mmCIF file of C-alpha atoms in Angstrom:
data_model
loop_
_atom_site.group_PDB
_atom_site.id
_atom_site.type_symbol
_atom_site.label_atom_id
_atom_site.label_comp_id
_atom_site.label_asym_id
_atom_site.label_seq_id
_atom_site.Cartn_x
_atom_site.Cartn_y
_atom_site.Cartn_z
ATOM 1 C CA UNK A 17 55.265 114.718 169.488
ATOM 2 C CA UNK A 18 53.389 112.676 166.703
ATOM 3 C CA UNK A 19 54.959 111.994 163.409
ATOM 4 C CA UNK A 20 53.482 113.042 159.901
ATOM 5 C CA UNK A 21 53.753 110.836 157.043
ATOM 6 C CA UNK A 22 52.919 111.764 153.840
ATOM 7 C CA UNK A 23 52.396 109.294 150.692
ATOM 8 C CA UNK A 24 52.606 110.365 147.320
ATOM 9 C CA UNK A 25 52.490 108.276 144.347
ATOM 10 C CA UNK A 26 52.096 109.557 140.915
ATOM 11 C CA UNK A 27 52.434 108.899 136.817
ATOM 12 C CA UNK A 28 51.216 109.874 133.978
ATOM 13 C CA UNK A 29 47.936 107.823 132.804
ATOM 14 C CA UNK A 30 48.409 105.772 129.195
ATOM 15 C CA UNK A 31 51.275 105.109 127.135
ATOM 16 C CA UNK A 32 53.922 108.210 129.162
ATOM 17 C CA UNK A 33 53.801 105.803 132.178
ATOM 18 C CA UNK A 34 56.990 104.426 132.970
ATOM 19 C CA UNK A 35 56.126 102.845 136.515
ATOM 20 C CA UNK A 36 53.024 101.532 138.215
ATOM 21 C CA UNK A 37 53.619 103.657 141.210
ATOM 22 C CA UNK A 38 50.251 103.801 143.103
ATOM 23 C CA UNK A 39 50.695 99.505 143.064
ATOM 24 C CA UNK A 40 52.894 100.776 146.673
ATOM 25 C CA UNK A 41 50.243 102.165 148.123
ATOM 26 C CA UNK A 42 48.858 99.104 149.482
ATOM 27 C CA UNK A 43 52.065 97.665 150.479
ATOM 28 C CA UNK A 44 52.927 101.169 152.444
ATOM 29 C CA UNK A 45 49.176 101.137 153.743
ATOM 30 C CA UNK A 46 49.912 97.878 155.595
ATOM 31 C CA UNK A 47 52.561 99.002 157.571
ATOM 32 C CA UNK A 48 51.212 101.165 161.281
ATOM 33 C CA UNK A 49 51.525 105.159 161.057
ATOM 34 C CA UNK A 50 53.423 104.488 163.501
ATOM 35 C CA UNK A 51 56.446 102.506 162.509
ATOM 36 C CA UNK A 52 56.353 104.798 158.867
ATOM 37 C CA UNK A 53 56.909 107.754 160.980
ATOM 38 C CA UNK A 54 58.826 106.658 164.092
ATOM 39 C CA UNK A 55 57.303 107.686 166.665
ATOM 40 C CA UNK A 56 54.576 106.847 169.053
ATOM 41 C CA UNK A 57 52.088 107.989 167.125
ATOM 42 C CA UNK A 58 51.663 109.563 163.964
ATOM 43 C CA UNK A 59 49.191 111.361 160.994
ATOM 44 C CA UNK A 60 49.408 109.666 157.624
ATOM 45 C CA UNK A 61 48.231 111.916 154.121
ATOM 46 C CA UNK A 62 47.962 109.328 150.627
ATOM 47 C CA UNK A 63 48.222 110.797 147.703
ATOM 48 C CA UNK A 64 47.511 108.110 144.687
ATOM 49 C CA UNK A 65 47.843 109.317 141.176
ATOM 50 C CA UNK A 66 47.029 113.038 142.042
ATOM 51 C CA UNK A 67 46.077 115.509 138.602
ATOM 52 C CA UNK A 68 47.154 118.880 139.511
ATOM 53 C CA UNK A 69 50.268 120.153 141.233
ATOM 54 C CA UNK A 70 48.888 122.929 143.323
ATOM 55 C CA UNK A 71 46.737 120.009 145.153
ATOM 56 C CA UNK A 72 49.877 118.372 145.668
ATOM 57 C CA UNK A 73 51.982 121.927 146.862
ATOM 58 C CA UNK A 74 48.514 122.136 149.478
ATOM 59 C CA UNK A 75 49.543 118.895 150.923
ATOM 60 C CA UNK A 76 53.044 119.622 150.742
ATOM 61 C CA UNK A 77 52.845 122.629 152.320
ATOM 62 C CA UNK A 78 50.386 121.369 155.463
ATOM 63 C CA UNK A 79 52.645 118.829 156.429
ATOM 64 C CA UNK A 80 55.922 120.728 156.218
ATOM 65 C CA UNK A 81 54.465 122.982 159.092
ATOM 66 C CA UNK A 82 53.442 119.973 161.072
ATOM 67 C CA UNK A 83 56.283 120.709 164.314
ATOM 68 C CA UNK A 84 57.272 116.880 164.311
ATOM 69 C CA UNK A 85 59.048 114.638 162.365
ATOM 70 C CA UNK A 86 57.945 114.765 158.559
ATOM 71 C CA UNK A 87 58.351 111.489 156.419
ATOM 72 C CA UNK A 88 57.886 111.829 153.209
ATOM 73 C CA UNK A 89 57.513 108.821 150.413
ATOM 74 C CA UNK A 90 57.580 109.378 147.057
ATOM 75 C CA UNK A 91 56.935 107.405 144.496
ATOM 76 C CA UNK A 92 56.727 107.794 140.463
ATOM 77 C CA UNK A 93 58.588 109.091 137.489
ATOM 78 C CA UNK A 94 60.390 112.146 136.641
ATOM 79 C CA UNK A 95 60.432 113.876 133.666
ATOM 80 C CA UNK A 96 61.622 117.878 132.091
ATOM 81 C CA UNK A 97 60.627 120.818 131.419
ATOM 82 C CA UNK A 98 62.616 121.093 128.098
ATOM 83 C CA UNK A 99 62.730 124.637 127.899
ATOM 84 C CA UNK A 100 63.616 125.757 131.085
ATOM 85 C CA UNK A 101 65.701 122.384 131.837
ATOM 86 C CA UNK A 102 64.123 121.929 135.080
ATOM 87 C CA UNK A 103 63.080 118.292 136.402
ATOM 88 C CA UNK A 104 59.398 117.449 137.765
ATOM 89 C CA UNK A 105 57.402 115.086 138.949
ATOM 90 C CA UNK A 106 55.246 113.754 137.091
ATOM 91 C CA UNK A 107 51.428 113.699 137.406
ATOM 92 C CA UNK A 108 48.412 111.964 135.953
ATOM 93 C CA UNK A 109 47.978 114.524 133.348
ATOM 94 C CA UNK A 110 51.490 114.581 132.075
ATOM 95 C CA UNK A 111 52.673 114.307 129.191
ATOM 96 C CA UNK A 112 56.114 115.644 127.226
ATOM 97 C CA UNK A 113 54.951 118.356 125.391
ATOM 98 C CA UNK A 114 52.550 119.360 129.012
ATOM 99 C CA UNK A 115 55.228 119.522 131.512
ATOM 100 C CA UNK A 116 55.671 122.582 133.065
ATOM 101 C CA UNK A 117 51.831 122.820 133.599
ATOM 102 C CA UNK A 118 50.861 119.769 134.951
ATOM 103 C CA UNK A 119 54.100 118.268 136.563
ATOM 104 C CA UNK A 120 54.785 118.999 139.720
ATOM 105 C CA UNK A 121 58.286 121.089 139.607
ATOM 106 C CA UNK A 122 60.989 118.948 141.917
ATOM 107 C CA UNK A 123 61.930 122.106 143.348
ATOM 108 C CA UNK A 124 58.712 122.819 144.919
ATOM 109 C CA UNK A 125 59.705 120.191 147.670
ATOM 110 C CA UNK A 126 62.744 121.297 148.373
ATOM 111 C CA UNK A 127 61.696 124.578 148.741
ATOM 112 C CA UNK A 128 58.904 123.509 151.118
ATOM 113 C CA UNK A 129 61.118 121.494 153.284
ATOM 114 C CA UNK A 130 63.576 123.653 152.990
ATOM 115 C CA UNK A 131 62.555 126.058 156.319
ATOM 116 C CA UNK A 132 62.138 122.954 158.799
ATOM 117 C CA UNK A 133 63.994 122.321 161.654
ATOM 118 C CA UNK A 134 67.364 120.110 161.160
ATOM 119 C CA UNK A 135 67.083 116.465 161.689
ATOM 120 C CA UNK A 136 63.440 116.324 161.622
ATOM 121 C CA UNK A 137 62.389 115.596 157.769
ATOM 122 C CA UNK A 138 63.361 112.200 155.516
ATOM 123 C CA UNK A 139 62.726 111.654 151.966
ATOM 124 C CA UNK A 140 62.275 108.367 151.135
ATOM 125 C CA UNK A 141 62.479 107.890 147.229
ATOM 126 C CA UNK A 142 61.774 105.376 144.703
ATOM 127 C CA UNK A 143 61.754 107.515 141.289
ATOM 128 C CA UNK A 144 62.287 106.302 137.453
ATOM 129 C CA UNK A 145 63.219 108.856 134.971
ATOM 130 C CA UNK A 146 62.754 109.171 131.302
ATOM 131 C CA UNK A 147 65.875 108.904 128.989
ATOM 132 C CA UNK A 148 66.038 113.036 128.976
ATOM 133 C CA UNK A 149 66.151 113.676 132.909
ATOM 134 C CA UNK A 150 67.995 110.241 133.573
ATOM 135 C CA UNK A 151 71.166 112.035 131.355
ATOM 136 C CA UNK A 152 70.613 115.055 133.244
ATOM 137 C CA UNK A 153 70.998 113.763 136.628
ATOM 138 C CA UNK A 154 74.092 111.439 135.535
ATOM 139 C CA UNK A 155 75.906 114.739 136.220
ATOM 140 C CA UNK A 156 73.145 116.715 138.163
ATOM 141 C CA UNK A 157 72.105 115.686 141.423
ATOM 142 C CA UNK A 158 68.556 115.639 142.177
ATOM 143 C CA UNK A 159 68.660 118.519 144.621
ATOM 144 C CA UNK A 160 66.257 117.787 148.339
ATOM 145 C CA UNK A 161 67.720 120.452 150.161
ATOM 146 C CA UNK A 162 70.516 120.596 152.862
ATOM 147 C CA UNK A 163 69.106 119.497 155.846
ATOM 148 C CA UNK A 164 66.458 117.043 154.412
ATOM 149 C CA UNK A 165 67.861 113.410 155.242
ATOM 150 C CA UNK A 166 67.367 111.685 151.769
ATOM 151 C CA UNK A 167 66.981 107.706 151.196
ATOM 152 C CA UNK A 168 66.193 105.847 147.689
ATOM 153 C CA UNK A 169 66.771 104.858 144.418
ATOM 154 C CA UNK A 170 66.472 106.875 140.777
ATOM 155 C CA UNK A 171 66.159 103.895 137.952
ATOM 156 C CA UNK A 172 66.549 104.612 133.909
ATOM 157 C CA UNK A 173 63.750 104.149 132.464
ATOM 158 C CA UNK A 174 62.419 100.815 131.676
ATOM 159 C CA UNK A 175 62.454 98.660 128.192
ATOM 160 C CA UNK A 176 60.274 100.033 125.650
ATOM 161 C CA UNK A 177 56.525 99.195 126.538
ATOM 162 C CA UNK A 178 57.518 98.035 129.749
ATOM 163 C CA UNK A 179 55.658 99.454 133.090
ATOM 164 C CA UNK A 180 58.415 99.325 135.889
ATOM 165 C CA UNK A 181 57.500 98.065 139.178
ATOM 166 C CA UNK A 182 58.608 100.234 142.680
ATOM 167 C CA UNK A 183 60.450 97.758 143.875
ATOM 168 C CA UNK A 184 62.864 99.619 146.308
ATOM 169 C CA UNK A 185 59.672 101.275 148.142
ATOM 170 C CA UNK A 186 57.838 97.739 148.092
ATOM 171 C CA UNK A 187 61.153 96.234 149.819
ATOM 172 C CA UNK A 188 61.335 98.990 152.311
ATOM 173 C CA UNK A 189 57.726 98.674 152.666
ATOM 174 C CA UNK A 190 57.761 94.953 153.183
ATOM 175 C CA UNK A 191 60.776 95.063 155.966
ATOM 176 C CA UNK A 192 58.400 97.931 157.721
ATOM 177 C CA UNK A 193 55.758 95.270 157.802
ATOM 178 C CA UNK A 194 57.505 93.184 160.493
ATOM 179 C CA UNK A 195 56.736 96.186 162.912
ATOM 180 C CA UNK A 196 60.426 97.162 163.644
ATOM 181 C CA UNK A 197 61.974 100.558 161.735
ATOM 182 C CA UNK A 198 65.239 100.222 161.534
ATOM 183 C CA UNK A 199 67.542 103.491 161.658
ATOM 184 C CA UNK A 200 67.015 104.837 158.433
ATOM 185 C CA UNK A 201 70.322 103.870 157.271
ATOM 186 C CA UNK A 202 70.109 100.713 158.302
ATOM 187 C CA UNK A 203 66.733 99.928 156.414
ATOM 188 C CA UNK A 204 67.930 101.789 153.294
ATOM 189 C CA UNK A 205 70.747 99.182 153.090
ATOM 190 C CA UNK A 206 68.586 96.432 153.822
ATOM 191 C CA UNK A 207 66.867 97.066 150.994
ATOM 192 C CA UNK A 208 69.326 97.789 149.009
ATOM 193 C CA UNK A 209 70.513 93.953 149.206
ATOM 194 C CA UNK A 210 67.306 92.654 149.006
ATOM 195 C CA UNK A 211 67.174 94.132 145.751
ATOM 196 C CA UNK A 212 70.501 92.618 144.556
ATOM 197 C CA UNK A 213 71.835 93.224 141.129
ATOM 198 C CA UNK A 214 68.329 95.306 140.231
ATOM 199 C CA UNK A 215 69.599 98.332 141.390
ATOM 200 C CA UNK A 216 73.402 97.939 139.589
ATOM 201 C CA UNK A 217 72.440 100.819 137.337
ATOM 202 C CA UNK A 218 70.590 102.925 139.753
ATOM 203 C CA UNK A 219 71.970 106.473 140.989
ATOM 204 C CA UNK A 220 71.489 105.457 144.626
ATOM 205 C CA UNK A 221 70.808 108.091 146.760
ATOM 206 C CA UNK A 222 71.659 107.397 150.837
ATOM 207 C CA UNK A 223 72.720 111.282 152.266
ATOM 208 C CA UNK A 224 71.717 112.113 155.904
ATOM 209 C CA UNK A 225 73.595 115.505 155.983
ATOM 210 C CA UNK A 226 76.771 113.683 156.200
ATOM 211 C CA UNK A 227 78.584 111.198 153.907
ATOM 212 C CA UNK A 228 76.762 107.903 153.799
ATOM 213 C CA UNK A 229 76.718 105.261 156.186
ATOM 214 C CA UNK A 230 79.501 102.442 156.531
ATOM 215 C CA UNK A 231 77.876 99.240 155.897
ATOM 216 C CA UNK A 232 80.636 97.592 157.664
ATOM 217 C CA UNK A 233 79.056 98.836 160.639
ATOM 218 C CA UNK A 234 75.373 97.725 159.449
ATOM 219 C CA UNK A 235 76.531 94.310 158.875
ATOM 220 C CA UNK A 236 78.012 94.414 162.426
ATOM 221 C CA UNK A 237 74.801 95.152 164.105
ATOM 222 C CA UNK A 238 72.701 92.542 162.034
ATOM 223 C CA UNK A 239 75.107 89.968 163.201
ATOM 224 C CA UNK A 240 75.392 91.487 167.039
ATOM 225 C CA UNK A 241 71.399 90.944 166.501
ATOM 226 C CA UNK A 242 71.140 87.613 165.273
ATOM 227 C CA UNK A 243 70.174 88.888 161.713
ATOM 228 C CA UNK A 244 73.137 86.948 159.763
ATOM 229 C CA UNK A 245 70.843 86.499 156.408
ATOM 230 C CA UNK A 246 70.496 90.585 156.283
ATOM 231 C CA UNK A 247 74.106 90.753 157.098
ATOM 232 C CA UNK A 248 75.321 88.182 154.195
ATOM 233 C CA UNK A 249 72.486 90.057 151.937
ATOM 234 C CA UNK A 250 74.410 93.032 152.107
ATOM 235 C CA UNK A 251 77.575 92.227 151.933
ATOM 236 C CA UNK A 252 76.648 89.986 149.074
ATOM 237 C CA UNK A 253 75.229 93.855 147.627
ATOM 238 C CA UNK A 254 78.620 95.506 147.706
ATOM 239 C CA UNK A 255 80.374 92.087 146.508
ATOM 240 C CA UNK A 256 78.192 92.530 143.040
ATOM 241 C CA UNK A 257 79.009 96.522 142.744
ATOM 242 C CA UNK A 258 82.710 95.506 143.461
ATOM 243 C CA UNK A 259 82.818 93.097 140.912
ATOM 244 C CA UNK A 260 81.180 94.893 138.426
ATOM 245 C CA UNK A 261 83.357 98.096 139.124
ATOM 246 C CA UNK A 262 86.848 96.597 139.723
ATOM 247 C CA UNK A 263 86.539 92.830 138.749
ATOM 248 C CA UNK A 264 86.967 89.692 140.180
ATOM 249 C CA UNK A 265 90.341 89.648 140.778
ATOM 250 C CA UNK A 266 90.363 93.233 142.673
ATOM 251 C CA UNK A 267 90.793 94.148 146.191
ATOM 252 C CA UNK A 268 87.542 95.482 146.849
ATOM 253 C CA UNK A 269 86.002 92.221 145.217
ATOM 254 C CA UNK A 270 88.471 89.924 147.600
ATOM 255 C CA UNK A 271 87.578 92.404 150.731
ATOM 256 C CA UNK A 272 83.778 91.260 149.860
ATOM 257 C CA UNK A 273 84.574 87.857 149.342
ATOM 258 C CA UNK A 274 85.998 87.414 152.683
ATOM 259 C CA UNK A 275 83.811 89.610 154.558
ATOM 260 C CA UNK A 276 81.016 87.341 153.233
ATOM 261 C CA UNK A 277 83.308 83.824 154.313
ATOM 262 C CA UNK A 278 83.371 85.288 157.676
ATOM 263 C CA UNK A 279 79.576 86.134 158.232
ATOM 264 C CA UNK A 280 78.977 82.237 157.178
ATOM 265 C CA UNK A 281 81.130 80.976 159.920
ATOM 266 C CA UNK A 282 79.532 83.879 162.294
ATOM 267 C CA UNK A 283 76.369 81.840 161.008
ATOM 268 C CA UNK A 284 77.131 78.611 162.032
ATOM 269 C CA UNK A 285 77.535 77.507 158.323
ATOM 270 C CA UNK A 286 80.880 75.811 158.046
ATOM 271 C CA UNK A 287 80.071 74.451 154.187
ATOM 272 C CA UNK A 288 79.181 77.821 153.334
ATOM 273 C CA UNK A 289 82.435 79.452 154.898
ATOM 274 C CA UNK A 290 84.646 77.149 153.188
ATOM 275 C CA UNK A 291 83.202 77.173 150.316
ATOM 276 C CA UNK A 292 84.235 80.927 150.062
ATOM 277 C CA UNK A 293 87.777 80.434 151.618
ATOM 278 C CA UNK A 294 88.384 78.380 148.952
ATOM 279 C CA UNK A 295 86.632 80.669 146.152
ATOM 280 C CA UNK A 296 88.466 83.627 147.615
ATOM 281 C CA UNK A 297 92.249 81.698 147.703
ATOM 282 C CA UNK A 298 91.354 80.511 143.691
ATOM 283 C CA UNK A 299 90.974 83.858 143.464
ATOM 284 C CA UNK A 300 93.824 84.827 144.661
ATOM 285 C CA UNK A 301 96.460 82.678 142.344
ATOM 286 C CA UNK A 302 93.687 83.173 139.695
ATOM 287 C CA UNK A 303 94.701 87.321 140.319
ATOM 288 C CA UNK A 304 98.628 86.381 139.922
ATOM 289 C CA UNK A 305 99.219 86.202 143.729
ATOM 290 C CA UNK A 306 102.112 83.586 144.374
ATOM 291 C CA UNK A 307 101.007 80.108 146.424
ATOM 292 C CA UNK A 308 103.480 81.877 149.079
ATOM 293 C CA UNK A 309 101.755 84.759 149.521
ATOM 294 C CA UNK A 310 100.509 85.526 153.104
ATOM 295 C CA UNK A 311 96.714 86.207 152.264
ATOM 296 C CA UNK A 312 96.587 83.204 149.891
ATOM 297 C CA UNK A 313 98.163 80.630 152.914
ATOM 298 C CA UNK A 314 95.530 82.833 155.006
ATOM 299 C CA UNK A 315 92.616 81.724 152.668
ATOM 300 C CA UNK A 316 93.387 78.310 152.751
ATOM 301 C CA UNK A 317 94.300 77.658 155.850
ATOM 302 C CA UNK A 318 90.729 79.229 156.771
ATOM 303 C CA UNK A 319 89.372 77.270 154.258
ATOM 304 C CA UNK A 320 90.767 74.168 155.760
ATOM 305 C CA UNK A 321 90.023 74.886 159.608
ATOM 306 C CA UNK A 322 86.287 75.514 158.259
ATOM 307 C CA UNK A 323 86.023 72.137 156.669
ATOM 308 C CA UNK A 324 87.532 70.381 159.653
ATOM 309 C CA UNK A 325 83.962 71.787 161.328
ATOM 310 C CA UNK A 326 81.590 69.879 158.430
ATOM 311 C CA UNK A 327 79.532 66.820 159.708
ATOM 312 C CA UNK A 328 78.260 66.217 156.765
ATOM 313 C CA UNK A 329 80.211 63.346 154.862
ATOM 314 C CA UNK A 330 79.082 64.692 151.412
ATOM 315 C CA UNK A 331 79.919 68.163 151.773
ATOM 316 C CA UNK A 332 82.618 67.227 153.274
ATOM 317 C CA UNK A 333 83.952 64.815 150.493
ATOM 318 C CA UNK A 334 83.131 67.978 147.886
ATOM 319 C CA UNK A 335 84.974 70.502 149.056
ATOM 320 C CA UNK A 336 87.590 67.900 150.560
ATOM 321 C CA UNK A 337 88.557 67.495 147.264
ATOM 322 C CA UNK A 338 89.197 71.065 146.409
ATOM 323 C CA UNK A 339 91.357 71.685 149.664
ATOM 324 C CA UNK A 340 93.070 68.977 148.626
ATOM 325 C CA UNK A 341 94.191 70.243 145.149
ATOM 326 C CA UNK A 342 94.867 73.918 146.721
ATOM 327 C CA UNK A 343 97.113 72.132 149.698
ATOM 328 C CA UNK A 344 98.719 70.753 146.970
ATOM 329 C CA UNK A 345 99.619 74.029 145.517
ATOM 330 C CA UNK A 346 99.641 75.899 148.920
ATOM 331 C CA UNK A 347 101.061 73.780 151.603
ATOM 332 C CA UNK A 348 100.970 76.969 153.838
ATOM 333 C CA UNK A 349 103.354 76.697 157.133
ATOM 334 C CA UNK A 350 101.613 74.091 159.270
ATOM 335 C CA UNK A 351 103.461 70.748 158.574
ATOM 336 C CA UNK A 352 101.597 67.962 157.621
ATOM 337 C CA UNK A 353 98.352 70.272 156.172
ATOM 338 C CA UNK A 354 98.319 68.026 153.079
ATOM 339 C CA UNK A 355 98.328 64.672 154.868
ATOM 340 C CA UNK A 356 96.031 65.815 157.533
ATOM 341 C CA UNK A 357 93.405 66.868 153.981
ATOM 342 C CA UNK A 358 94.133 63.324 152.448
ATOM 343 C CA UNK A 359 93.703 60.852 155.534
ATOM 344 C CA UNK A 360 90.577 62.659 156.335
ATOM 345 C CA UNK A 361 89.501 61.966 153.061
ATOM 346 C CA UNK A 362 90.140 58.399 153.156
ATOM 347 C CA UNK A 363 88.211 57.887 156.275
ATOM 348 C CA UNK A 364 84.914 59.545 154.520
ATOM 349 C CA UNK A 365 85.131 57.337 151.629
ATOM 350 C CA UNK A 366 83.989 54.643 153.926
ATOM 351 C CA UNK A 367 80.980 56.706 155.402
ATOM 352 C CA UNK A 368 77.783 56.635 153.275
#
């Protein structure tokens, strides 16, 4: 059964815009109907800066009674009704004081949606809000209906005459471009890393009727395929939101740390790996954990079997050096770790 996409990208016109939405449009155009929908084949409706809402509830409406899988992206800024507290979309016409007559009411495609079959209809979102409706929905989910699977990002608003770019949607856009759609999980997290530190601030939203996917297991299957710079980009993701949440000394922090020492020997990359052995034991003692302490010998003595792996006489030299001042501190339980460290780096000294 072919898939229906639907494209919408709107904002206000002049000095109420807070993001260039309809820049996407291109981007999403690029990518074939049918990798946007996933399936074989597929219908795709664009909707770039539209004016009136009813237009917009017409197109709504004709693709939420198309019988296959319904993808819809949406892209632009939302902003409230302040007397009735409700939050909308805006349109091209919108302004503060116009809302509730030329906004498009967020619950108009929930309610739309809200009638099709289970497991057949995906939001994709990349919204901004203005400072009013971005307080709101820090205790007020952005409600898309129960059985609507529901992917994206909703940003503050930007800097004070600053236009916001879409960059979530362009990411996801630009990973569709390759040809391949990965399970919608998968590609929200993709992007997600790609992204980095942008989207610390974001409400991310990542719901598929059920709680939201493990990355644990995403990062498994990009390194089962081969994909180890996707992998290390998203554990590198959930590093930064650890550290920012719990610190650098924290378990969730350390959990990242090593899952991301691990990927680089799953890599191939046995600088990079012990490079981040190291960084995580430092952390470690740096946290208060004693030298005796079974997950700091751990660190180094991963640490040291990694650098035992480096060819090159340089890197090797660097980071010999740091082994050799944590050995010092953590001789760990294989005899002679220390001397094995030192003599190695006597015999590099003489290699150029």
């Amino acid at each position: 059964m072919p898939g229906t996409v639907l494209l919408l990208a709107a904002a206000p016109a002049g000095k109420g815009c807070l993001v260039d939405a309809a820049s996407v449009l291109p981007v999403l155009a690029a990518v074939p109907p049918a990798v946007l929908a996933g399936t074989d084949t597929a219908n795709v409706v664009e909707l770039a800066d539209p004016l009136e809402p009813q237009a917009v509830l017409t197109r709504l409406r004709a693709a939420a009674t198309a019988p296959g899988p319904l993808t819809v992206f949406v892209t632009g800024q939302l902003q409230l009704d302040r007397r009735q507290r409700q939050v909308h979309l805006a349109l091209a016409r919108t302004t503060p004081s116009t809302v509730r007559y030329t906004a498009l009411p967020w619950h108009w495609i929930r309610d739309e949606l809200r009638l099709r079959a289970p497991g057949t209809t995906t939001l994709i979102l990349d919204l901004h809000a203005d400072a009013e409706t971005w307080e709101l929905l820090r205790t007020r989910p952005l409600e898309s209906g129960r059985e609507t699977a529901v992917y994206g990002r909703i940003a503050p608003p930007p800097g004070r005459r600053t236009v916001a770019v879409p960059s979530y949607m362009k990411t996801v856009a630009t990973i569709l471009r390759s040809g391949r759609r990965p399970e919608l999980a998968e590609l929200h997290q993709q992007a997600l890393a790609r992204l980095g530190g942008e989207v610390m601030r974001d409400i991310v939203l990542g719901a598929s009727g059920g709680p939201a996917p493990d990355p644990h297991t995403t990062i498994r299957e990009a390194v089962n395929a081969g994909r180890h710079g996707d992998a290390d980009a998203l554990a590198a993701h959930h590093e930064r939101l650890a550290l920012a949440a719990h610190g650098p000394g924290s378990a969730e922090a350390l959990h990242w740390a090593e899952v991301r020492a691990d990927l680089a020997m799953f890599a191939g990359d046995a600088v990079r790996s012990c490079r981040a052995w190291l960084g995580v034991a430092s952390a470690r003692l740096g946290a208060g954990q004693p030298p005796q302490h079974p997950e700091v010998e751990s660190a180094v003595d991963r640490a040291h079997h990694q650098w035992g792996r480096i060819s090159d006489p340089r890197a090797a030299r660097e980071l010999g050096s740091a082994l050799a001042e944590l050995r010092a501190r953590v001789p760990g339980r294989r005899q002679g770790a220390l001397d094995h460290v030192q003599q190695r780096l006597t015999s590099l000294a003489s290699i150029s």
